[in-house]
mmCIF file of C-alpha atoms in Angstrom:
data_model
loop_
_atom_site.group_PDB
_atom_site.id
_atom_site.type_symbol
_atom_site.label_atom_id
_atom_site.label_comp_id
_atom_site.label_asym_id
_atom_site.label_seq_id
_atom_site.Cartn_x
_atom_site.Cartn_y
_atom_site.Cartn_z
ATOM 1 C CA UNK O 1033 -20.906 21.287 15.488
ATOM 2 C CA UNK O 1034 -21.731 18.146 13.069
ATOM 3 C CA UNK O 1035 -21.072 18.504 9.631
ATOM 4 C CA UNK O 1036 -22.407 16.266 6.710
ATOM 5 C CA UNK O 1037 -23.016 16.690 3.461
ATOM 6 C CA UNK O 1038 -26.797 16.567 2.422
ATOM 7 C CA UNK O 1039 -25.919 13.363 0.075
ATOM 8 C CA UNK O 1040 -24.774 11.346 3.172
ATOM 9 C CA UNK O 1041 -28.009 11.932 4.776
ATOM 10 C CA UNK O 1042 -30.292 8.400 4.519
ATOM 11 C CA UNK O 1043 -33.433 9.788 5.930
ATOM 12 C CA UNK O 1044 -35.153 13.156 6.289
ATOM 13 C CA UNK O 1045 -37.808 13.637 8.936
ATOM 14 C CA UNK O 1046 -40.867 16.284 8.184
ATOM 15 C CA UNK O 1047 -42.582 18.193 11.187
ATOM 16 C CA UNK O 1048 -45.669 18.944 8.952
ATOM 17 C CA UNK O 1049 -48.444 20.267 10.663
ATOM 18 C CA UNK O 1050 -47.911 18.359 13.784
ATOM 19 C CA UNK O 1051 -47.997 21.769 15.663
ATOM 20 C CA UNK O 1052 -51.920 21.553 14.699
ATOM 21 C CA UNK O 1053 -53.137 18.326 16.060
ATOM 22 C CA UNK O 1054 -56.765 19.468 16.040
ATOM 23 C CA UNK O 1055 -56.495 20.773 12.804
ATOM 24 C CA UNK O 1056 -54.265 18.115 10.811
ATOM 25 C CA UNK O 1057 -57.086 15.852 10.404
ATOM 26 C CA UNK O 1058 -59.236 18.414 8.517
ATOM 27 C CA UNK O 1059 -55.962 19.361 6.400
ATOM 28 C CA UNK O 1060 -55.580 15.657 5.205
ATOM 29 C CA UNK O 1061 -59.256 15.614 4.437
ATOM 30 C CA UNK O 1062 -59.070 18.948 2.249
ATOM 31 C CA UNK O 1063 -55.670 17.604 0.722
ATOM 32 C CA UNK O 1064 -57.025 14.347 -0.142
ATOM 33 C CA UNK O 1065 -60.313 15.937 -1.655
ATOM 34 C CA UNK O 1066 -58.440 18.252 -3.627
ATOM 35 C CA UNK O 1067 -55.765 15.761 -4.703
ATOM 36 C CA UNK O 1068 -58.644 13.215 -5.946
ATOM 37 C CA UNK O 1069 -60.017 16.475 -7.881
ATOM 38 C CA UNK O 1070 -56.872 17.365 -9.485
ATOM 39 C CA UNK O 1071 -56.349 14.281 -10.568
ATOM 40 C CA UNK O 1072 -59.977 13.662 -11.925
ATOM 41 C CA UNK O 1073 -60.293 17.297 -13.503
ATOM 42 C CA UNK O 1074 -56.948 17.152 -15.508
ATOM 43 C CA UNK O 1075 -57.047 13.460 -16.471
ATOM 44 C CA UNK O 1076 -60.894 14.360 -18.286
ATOM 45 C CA UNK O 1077 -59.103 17.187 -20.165
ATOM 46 C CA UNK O 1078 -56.004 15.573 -21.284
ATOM 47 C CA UNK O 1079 -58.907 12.558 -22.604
ATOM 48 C CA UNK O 1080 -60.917 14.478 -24.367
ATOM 49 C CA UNK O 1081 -58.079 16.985 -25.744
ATOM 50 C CA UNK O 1082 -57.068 13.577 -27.426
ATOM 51 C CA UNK O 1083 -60.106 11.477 -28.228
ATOM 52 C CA UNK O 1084 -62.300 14.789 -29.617
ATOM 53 C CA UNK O 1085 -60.862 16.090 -32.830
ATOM 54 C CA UNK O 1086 -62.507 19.607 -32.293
ATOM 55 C CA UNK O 1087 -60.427 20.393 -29.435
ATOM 56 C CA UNK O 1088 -56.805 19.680 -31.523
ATOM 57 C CA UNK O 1089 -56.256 23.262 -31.568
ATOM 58 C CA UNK O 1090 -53.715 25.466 -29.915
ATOM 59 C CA UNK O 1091 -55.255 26.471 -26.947
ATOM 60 C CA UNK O 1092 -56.428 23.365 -25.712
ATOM 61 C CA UNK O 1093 -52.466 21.856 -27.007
ATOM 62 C CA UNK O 1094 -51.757 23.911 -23.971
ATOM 63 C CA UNK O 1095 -54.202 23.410 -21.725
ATOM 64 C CA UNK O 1096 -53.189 19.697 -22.148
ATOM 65 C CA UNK O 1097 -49.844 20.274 -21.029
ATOM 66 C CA UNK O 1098 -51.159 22.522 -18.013
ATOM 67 C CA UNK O 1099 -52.731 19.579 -17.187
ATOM 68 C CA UNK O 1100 -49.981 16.865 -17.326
ATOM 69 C CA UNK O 1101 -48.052 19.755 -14.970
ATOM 70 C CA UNK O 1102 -51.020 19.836 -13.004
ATOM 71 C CA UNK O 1103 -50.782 16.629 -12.245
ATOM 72 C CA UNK O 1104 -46.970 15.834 -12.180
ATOM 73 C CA UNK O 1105 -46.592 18.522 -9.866
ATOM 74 C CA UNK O 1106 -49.304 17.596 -7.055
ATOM 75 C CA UNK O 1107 -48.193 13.715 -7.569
ATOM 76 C CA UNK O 1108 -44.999 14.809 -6.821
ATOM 77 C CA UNK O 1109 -45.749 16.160 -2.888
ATOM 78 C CA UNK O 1110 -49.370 14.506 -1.906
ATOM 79 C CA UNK O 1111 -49.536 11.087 -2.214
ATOM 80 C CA UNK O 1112 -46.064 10.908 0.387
ATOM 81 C CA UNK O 1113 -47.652 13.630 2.433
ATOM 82 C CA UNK O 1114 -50.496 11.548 2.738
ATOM 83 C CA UNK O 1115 -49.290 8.444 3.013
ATOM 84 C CA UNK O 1116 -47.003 9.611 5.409
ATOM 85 C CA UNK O 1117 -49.872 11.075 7.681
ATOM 86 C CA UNK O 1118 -51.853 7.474 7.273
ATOM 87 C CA UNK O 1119 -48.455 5.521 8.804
ATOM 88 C CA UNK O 1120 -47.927 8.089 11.174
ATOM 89 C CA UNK O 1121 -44.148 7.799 10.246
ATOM 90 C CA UNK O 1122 -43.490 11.303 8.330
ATOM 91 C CA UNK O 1123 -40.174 10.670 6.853
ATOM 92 C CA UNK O 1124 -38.406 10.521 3.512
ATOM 93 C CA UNK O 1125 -35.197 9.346 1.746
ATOM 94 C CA UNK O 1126 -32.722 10.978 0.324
ATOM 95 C CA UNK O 1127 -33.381 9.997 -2.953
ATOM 96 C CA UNK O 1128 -36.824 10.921 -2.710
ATOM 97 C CA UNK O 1129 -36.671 14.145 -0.797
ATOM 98 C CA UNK O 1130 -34.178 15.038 -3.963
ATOM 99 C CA UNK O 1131 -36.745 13.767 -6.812
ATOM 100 C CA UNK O 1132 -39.675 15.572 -4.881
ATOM 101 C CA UNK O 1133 -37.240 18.863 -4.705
ATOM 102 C CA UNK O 1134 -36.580 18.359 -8.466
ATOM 103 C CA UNK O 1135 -39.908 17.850 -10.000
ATOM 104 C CA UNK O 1136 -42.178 20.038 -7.873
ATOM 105 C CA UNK O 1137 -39.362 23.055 -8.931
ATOM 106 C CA UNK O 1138 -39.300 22.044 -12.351
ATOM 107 C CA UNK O 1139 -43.632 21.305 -13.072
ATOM 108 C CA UNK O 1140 -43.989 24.697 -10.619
ATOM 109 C CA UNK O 1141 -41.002 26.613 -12.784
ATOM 110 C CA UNK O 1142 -42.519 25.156 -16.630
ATOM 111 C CA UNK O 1143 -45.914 26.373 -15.307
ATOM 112 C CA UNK O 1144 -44.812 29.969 -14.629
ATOM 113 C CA UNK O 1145 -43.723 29.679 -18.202
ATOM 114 C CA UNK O 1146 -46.622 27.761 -19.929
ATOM 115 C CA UNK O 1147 -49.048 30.265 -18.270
ATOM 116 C CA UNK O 1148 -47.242 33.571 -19.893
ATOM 117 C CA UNK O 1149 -47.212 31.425 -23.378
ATOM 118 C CA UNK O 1150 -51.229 30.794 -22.937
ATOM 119 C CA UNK O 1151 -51.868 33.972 -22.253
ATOM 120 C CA UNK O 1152 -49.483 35.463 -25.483
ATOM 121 C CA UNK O 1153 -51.889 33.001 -27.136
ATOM 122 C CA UNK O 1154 -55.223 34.072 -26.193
ATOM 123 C CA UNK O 1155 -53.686 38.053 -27.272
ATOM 124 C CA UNK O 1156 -53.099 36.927 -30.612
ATOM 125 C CA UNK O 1157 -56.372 34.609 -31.071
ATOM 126 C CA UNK O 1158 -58.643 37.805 -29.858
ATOM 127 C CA UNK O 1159 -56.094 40.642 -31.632
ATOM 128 C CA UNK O 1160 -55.395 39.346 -34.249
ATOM 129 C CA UNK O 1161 -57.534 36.383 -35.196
ATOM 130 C CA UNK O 1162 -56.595 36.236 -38.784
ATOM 131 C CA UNK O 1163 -53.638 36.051 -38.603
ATOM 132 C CA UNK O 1164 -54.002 33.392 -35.222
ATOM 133 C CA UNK O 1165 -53.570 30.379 -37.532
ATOM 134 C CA UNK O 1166 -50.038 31.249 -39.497
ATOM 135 C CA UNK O 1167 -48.439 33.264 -35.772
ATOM 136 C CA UNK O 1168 -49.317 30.368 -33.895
ATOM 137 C CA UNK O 1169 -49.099 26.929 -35.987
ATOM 138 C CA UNK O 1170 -48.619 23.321 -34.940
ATOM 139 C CA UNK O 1171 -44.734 23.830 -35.505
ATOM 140 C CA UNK O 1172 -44.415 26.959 -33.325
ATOM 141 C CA UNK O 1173 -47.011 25.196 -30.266
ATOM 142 C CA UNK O 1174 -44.796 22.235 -30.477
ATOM 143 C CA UNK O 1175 -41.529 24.934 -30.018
ATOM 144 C CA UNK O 1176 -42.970 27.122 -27.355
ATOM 145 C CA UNK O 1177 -44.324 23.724 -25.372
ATOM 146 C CA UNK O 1178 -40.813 22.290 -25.283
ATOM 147 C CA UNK O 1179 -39.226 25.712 -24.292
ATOM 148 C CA UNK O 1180 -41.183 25.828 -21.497
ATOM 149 C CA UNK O 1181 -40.272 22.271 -20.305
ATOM 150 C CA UNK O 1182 -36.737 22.591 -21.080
ATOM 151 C CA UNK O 1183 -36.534 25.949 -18.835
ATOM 152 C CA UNK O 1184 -38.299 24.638 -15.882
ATOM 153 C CA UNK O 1185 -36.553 21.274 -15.999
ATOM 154 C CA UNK O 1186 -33.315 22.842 -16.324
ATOM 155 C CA UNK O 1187 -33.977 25.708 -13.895
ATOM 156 C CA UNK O 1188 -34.476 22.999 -11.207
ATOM 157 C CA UNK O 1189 -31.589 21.105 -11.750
ATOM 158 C CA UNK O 1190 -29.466 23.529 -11.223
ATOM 159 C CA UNK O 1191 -31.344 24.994 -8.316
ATOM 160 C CA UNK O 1192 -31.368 21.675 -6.861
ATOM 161 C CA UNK O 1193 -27.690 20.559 -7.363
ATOM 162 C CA UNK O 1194 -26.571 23.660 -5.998
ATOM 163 C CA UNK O 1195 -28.396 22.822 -2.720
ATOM 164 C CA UNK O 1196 -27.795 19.244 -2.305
ATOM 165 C CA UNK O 1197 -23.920 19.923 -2.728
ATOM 166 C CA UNK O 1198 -24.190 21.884 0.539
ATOM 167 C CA UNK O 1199 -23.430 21.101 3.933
ATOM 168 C CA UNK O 1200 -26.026 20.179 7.102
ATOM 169 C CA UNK O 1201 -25.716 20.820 10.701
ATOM 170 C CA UNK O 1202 -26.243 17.304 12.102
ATOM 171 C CA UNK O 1203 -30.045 17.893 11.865
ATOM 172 C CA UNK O 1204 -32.192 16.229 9.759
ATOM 173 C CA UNK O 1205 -35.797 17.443 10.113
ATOM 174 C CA UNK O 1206 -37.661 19.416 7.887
ATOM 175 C CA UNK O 1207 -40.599 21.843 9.262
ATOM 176 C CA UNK O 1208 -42.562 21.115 6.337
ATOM 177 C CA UNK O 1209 -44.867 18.318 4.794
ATOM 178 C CA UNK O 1210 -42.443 17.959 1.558
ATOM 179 C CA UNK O 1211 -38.780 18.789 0.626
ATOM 180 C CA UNK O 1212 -39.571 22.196 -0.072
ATOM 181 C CA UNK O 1213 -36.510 24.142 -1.216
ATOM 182 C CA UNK O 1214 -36.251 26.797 1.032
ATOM 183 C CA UNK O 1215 -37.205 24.156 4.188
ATOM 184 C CA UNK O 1216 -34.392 22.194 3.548
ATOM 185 C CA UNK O 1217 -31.564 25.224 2.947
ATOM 186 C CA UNK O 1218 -32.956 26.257 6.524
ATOM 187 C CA UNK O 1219 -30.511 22.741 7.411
ATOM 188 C CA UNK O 1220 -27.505 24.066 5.839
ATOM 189 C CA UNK O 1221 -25.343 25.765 8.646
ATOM 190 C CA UNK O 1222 -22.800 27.099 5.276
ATOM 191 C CA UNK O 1223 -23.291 30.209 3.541
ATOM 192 C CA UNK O 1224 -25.500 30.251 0.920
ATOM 193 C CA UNK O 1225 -25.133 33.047 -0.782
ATOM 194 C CA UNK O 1226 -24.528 31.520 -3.766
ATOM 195 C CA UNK O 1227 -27.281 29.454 -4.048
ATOM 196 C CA UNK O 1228 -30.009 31.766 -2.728
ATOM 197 C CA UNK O 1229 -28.292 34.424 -5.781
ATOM 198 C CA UNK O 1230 -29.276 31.797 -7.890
ATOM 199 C CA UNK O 1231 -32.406 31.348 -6.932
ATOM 200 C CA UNK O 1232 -32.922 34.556 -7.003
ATOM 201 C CA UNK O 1233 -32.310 35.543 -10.603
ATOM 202 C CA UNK O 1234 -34.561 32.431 -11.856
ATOM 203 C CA UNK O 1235 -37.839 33.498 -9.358
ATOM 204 C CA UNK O 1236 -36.936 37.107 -11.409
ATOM 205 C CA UNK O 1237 -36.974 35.343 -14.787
ATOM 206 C CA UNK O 1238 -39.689 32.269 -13.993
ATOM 207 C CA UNK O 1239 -42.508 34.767 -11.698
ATOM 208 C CA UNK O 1240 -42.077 38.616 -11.806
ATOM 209 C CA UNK O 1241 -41.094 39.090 -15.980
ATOM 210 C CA UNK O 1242 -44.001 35.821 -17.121
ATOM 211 C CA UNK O 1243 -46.695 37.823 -14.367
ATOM 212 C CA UNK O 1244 -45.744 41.368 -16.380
ATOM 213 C CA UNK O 1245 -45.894 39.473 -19.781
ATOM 214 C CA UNK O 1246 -49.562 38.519 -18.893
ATOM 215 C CA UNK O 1247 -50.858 41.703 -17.888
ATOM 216 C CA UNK O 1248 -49.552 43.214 -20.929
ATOM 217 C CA UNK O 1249 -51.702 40.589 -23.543
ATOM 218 C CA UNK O 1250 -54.667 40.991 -20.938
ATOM 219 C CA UNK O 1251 -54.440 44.754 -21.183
ATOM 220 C CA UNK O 1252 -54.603 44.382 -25.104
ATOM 221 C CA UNK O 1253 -57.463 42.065 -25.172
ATOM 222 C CA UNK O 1254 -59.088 44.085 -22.828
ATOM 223 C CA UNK O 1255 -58.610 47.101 -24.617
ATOM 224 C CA UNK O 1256 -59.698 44.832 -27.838
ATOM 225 C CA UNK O 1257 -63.229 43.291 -25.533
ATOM 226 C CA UNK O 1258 -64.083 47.344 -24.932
ATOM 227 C CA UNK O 1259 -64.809 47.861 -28.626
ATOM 228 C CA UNK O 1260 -67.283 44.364 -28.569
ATOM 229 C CA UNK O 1261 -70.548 45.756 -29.412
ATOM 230 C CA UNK O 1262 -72.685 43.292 -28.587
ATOM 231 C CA UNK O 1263 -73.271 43.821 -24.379
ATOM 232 C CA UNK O 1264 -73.527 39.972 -24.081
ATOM 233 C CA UNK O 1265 -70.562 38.669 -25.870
ATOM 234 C CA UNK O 1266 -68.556 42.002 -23.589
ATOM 235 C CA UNK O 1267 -69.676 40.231 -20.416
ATOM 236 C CA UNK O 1268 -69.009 36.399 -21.654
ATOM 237 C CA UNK O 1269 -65.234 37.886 -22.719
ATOM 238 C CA UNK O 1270 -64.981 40.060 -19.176
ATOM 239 C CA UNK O 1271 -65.849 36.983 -16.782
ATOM 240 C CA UNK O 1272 -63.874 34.231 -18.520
ATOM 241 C CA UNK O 1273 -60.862 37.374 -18.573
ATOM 242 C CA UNK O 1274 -61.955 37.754 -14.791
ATOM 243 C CA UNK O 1275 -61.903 34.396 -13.710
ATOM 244 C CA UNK O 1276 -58.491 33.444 -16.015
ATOM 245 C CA UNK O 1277 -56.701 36.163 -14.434
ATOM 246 C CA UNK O 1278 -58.244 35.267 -10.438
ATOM 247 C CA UNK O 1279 -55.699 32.176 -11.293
ATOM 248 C CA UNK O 1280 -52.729 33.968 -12.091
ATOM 249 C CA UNK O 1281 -52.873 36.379 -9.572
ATOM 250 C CA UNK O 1282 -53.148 33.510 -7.016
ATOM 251 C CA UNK O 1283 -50.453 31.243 -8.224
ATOM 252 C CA UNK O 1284 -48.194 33.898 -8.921
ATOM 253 C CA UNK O 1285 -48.715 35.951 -6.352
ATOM 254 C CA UNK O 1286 -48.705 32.599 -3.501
ATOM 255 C CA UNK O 1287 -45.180 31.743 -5.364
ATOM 256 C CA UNK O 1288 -43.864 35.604 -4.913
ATOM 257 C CA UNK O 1289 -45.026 35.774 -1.443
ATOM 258 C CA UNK O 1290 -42.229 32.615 -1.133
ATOM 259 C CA UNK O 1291 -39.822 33.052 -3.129
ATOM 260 C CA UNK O 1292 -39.049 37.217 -3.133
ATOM 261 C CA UNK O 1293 -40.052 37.839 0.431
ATOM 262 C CA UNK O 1294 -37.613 39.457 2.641
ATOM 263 C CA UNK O 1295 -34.856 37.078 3.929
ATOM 264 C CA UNK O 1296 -35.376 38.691 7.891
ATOM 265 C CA UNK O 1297 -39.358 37.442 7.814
ATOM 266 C CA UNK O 1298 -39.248 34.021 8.836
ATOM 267 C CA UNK O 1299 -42.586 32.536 8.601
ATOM 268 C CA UNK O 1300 -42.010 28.521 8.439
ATOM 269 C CA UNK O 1301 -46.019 28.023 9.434
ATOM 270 C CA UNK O 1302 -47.554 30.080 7.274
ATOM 271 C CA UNK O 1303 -45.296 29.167 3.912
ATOM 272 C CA UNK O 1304 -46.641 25.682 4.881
ATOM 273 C CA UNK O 1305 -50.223 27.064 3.426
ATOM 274 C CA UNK O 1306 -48.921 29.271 1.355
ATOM 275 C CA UNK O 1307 -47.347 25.843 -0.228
ATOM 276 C CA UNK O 1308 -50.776 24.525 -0.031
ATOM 277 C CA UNK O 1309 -52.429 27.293 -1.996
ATOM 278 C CA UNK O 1310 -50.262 27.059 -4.496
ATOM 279 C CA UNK O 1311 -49.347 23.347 -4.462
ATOM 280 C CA UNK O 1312 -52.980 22.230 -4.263
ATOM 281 C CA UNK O 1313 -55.373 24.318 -4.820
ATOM 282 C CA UNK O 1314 -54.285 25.996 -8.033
ATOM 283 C CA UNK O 1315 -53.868 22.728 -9.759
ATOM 284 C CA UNK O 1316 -57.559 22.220 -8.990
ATOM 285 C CA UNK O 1317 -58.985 25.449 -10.248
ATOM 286 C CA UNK O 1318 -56.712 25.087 -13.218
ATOM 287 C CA UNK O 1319 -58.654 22.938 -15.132
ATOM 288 C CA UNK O 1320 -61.961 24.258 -13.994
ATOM 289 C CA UNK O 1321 -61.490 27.829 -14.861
ATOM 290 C CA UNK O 1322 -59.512 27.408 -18.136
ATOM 291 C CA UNK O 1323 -61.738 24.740 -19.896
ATOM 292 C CA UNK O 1324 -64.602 23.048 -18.153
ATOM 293 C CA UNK O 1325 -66.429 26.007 -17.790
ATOM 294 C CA UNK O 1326 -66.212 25.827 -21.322
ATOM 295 C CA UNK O 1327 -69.227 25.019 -24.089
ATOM 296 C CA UNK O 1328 -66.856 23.226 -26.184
ATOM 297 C CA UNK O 1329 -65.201 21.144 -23.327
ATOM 298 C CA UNK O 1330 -69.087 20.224 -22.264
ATOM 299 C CA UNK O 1331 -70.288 19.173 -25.092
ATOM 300 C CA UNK O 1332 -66.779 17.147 -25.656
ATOM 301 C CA UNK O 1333 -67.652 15.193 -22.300
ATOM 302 C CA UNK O 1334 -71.339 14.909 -22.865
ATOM 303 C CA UNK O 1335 -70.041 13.971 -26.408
ATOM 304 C CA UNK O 1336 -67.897 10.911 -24.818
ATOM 305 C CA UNK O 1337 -70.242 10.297 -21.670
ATOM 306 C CA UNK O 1338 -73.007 9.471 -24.495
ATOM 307 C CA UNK O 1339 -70.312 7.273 -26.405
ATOM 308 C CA UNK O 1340 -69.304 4.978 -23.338
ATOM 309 C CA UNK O 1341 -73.362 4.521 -22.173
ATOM 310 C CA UNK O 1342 -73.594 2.983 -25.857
ATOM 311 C CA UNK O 1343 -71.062 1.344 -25.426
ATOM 312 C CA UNK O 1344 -71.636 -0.465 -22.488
ATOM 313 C CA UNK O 1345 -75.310 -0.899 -23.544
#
């Protein structure tokens, strides 16, 4: 059998959905929608986050930086997916089949981390809001922002050097619509062992041990939201609890469902949407759960709206 390392490979060619003609069209039309949305959503955030001074606080710091991940991360599989459908010609390079590897492990791996920092954030604000300002000041958001890009940038490094150093069987297509990790070690005809150890202990330490950090703040603050007297202010804190958790469960549990399954299920089709929940759709609710729902965040872009119309008038 032909043997070549992954870094002699020139060319990588993705099978994408093309087992569902009748369906691919309406999956570029959903990708491009939510795509557009992502990218609209987060870029209004990050804006206003800068140009409105009553949003420089710690949770929207955050909520900044989930949105430059956001956006980093979907850039980083979509446009080429989409471009490639448009051309009709579905292939990659090297190079960029190993930068798309890299950055969608390393936005997807900071975001497991960001998200169990956010919600350690959100238990202190609502558990301990007097003492909110001197636990969590500019100095330690700054600290616990750059830890979680340093992990998930390192994390995929090494994840991703480990697997391009490895060995391919002659064949050169990918069934997926990106260079998904796990797609391309399914072209490595060596043992992996190593690698897939390695990946191993980092999904452990990036999705499992983050997930159990979250439910243990929400359990405090909803512990601390049963004591609210007032029935209205108990329902507000419930449904934005509700709808912030809806998120984590689906990113985290779409990325567990990949990443800690059981080696002997081999389900190449359905990771595809799995990747899609999690690659696409998560990065669109993101912003839309966490702040535009929001009063502050409205009047902030009512605020600005207003400004421009002046503006331009």
């Amino acid at each position: 059998m032909f043997r070549a390392n992954l870094t002699s490979v020139t060319m990588f060619f993705f099978l994408g959905f093309s087992h569902y003609p009748k369906v691919e069209i309406i999956i570029f039309v959903l990708c491009l929608l939510m795509y557009l949305i992502t990218l609209l959503g987060n870029m209004i955030l990050i804006s206003i986050t800068i140009l409105d001074s009553h949003l420089h606080t710690p949770m929207y710091f955050f909520l900044s930086n989930l949105s430059c991940l956001d956006i980093w991360y979907t850039s980083s599989a979509f446009p080429p997916m989409l471009i490639n459908f448009v051309s009709g010609e579905n292939t990659i390079s090297f190079l960029g089949c190993a930068a798309q590897m890299y950055f969608s492990l390393a936005m997807g791996s900071t975001e497991c981390v960001l998200l169990s920092m956010m919600a350690y954030d959100r238990y202190v604000a609502i558990c301990n809001p007097l003492r909110y300002p001197i636990i969590i000041n500019k100095r330690v958001c700054v600290r616990i922002a750059a830890g979680s890009w340093v992990t998930g940038c390192f994390t995929a490094l090494v994840e991703t050097v480990s697997v391009l150093q490895l060995s391919l069987c002659g064949n050169s297509v990918i069934n997926h619509f990106a260079c998904e990790i796990l797609a391309v070690l399914k072209l490595v005809c060596v043992d992996t062992s190593k690698v897939q150890l390695i990946m191993l202990v980092f999904t452990i330490l990036l999705v499992p041990m983050p997930m159990l950090l979250i439910c243990i703040s929400y359990a405090f603050i909803l512990s601390n939201i049963l004591r609210i007297s007032s029935v209205d202010g108990r329902s507000k804190a419930f449904s934005t609890c509700a709808a912030h958790l809806s998120v984590v469960v689906l990113f985290y549990g779409t990325a567990l469902s990949m990443y800690l399954k059981p080696s002997a299920i081999d389900s190449k089709e359905i990771d595809k949407f799995i990747a899609l929940v999690y690659g696409a759709l998560t990065p669109m609710l993101n912003p839309i759960i966490y702040s535009l729902r929001n009063k502050e965040v409205k009047a902030a872009v009512k605020k600005l709206l207003i400004g421009n119309s002046l503006v331009l008038s």
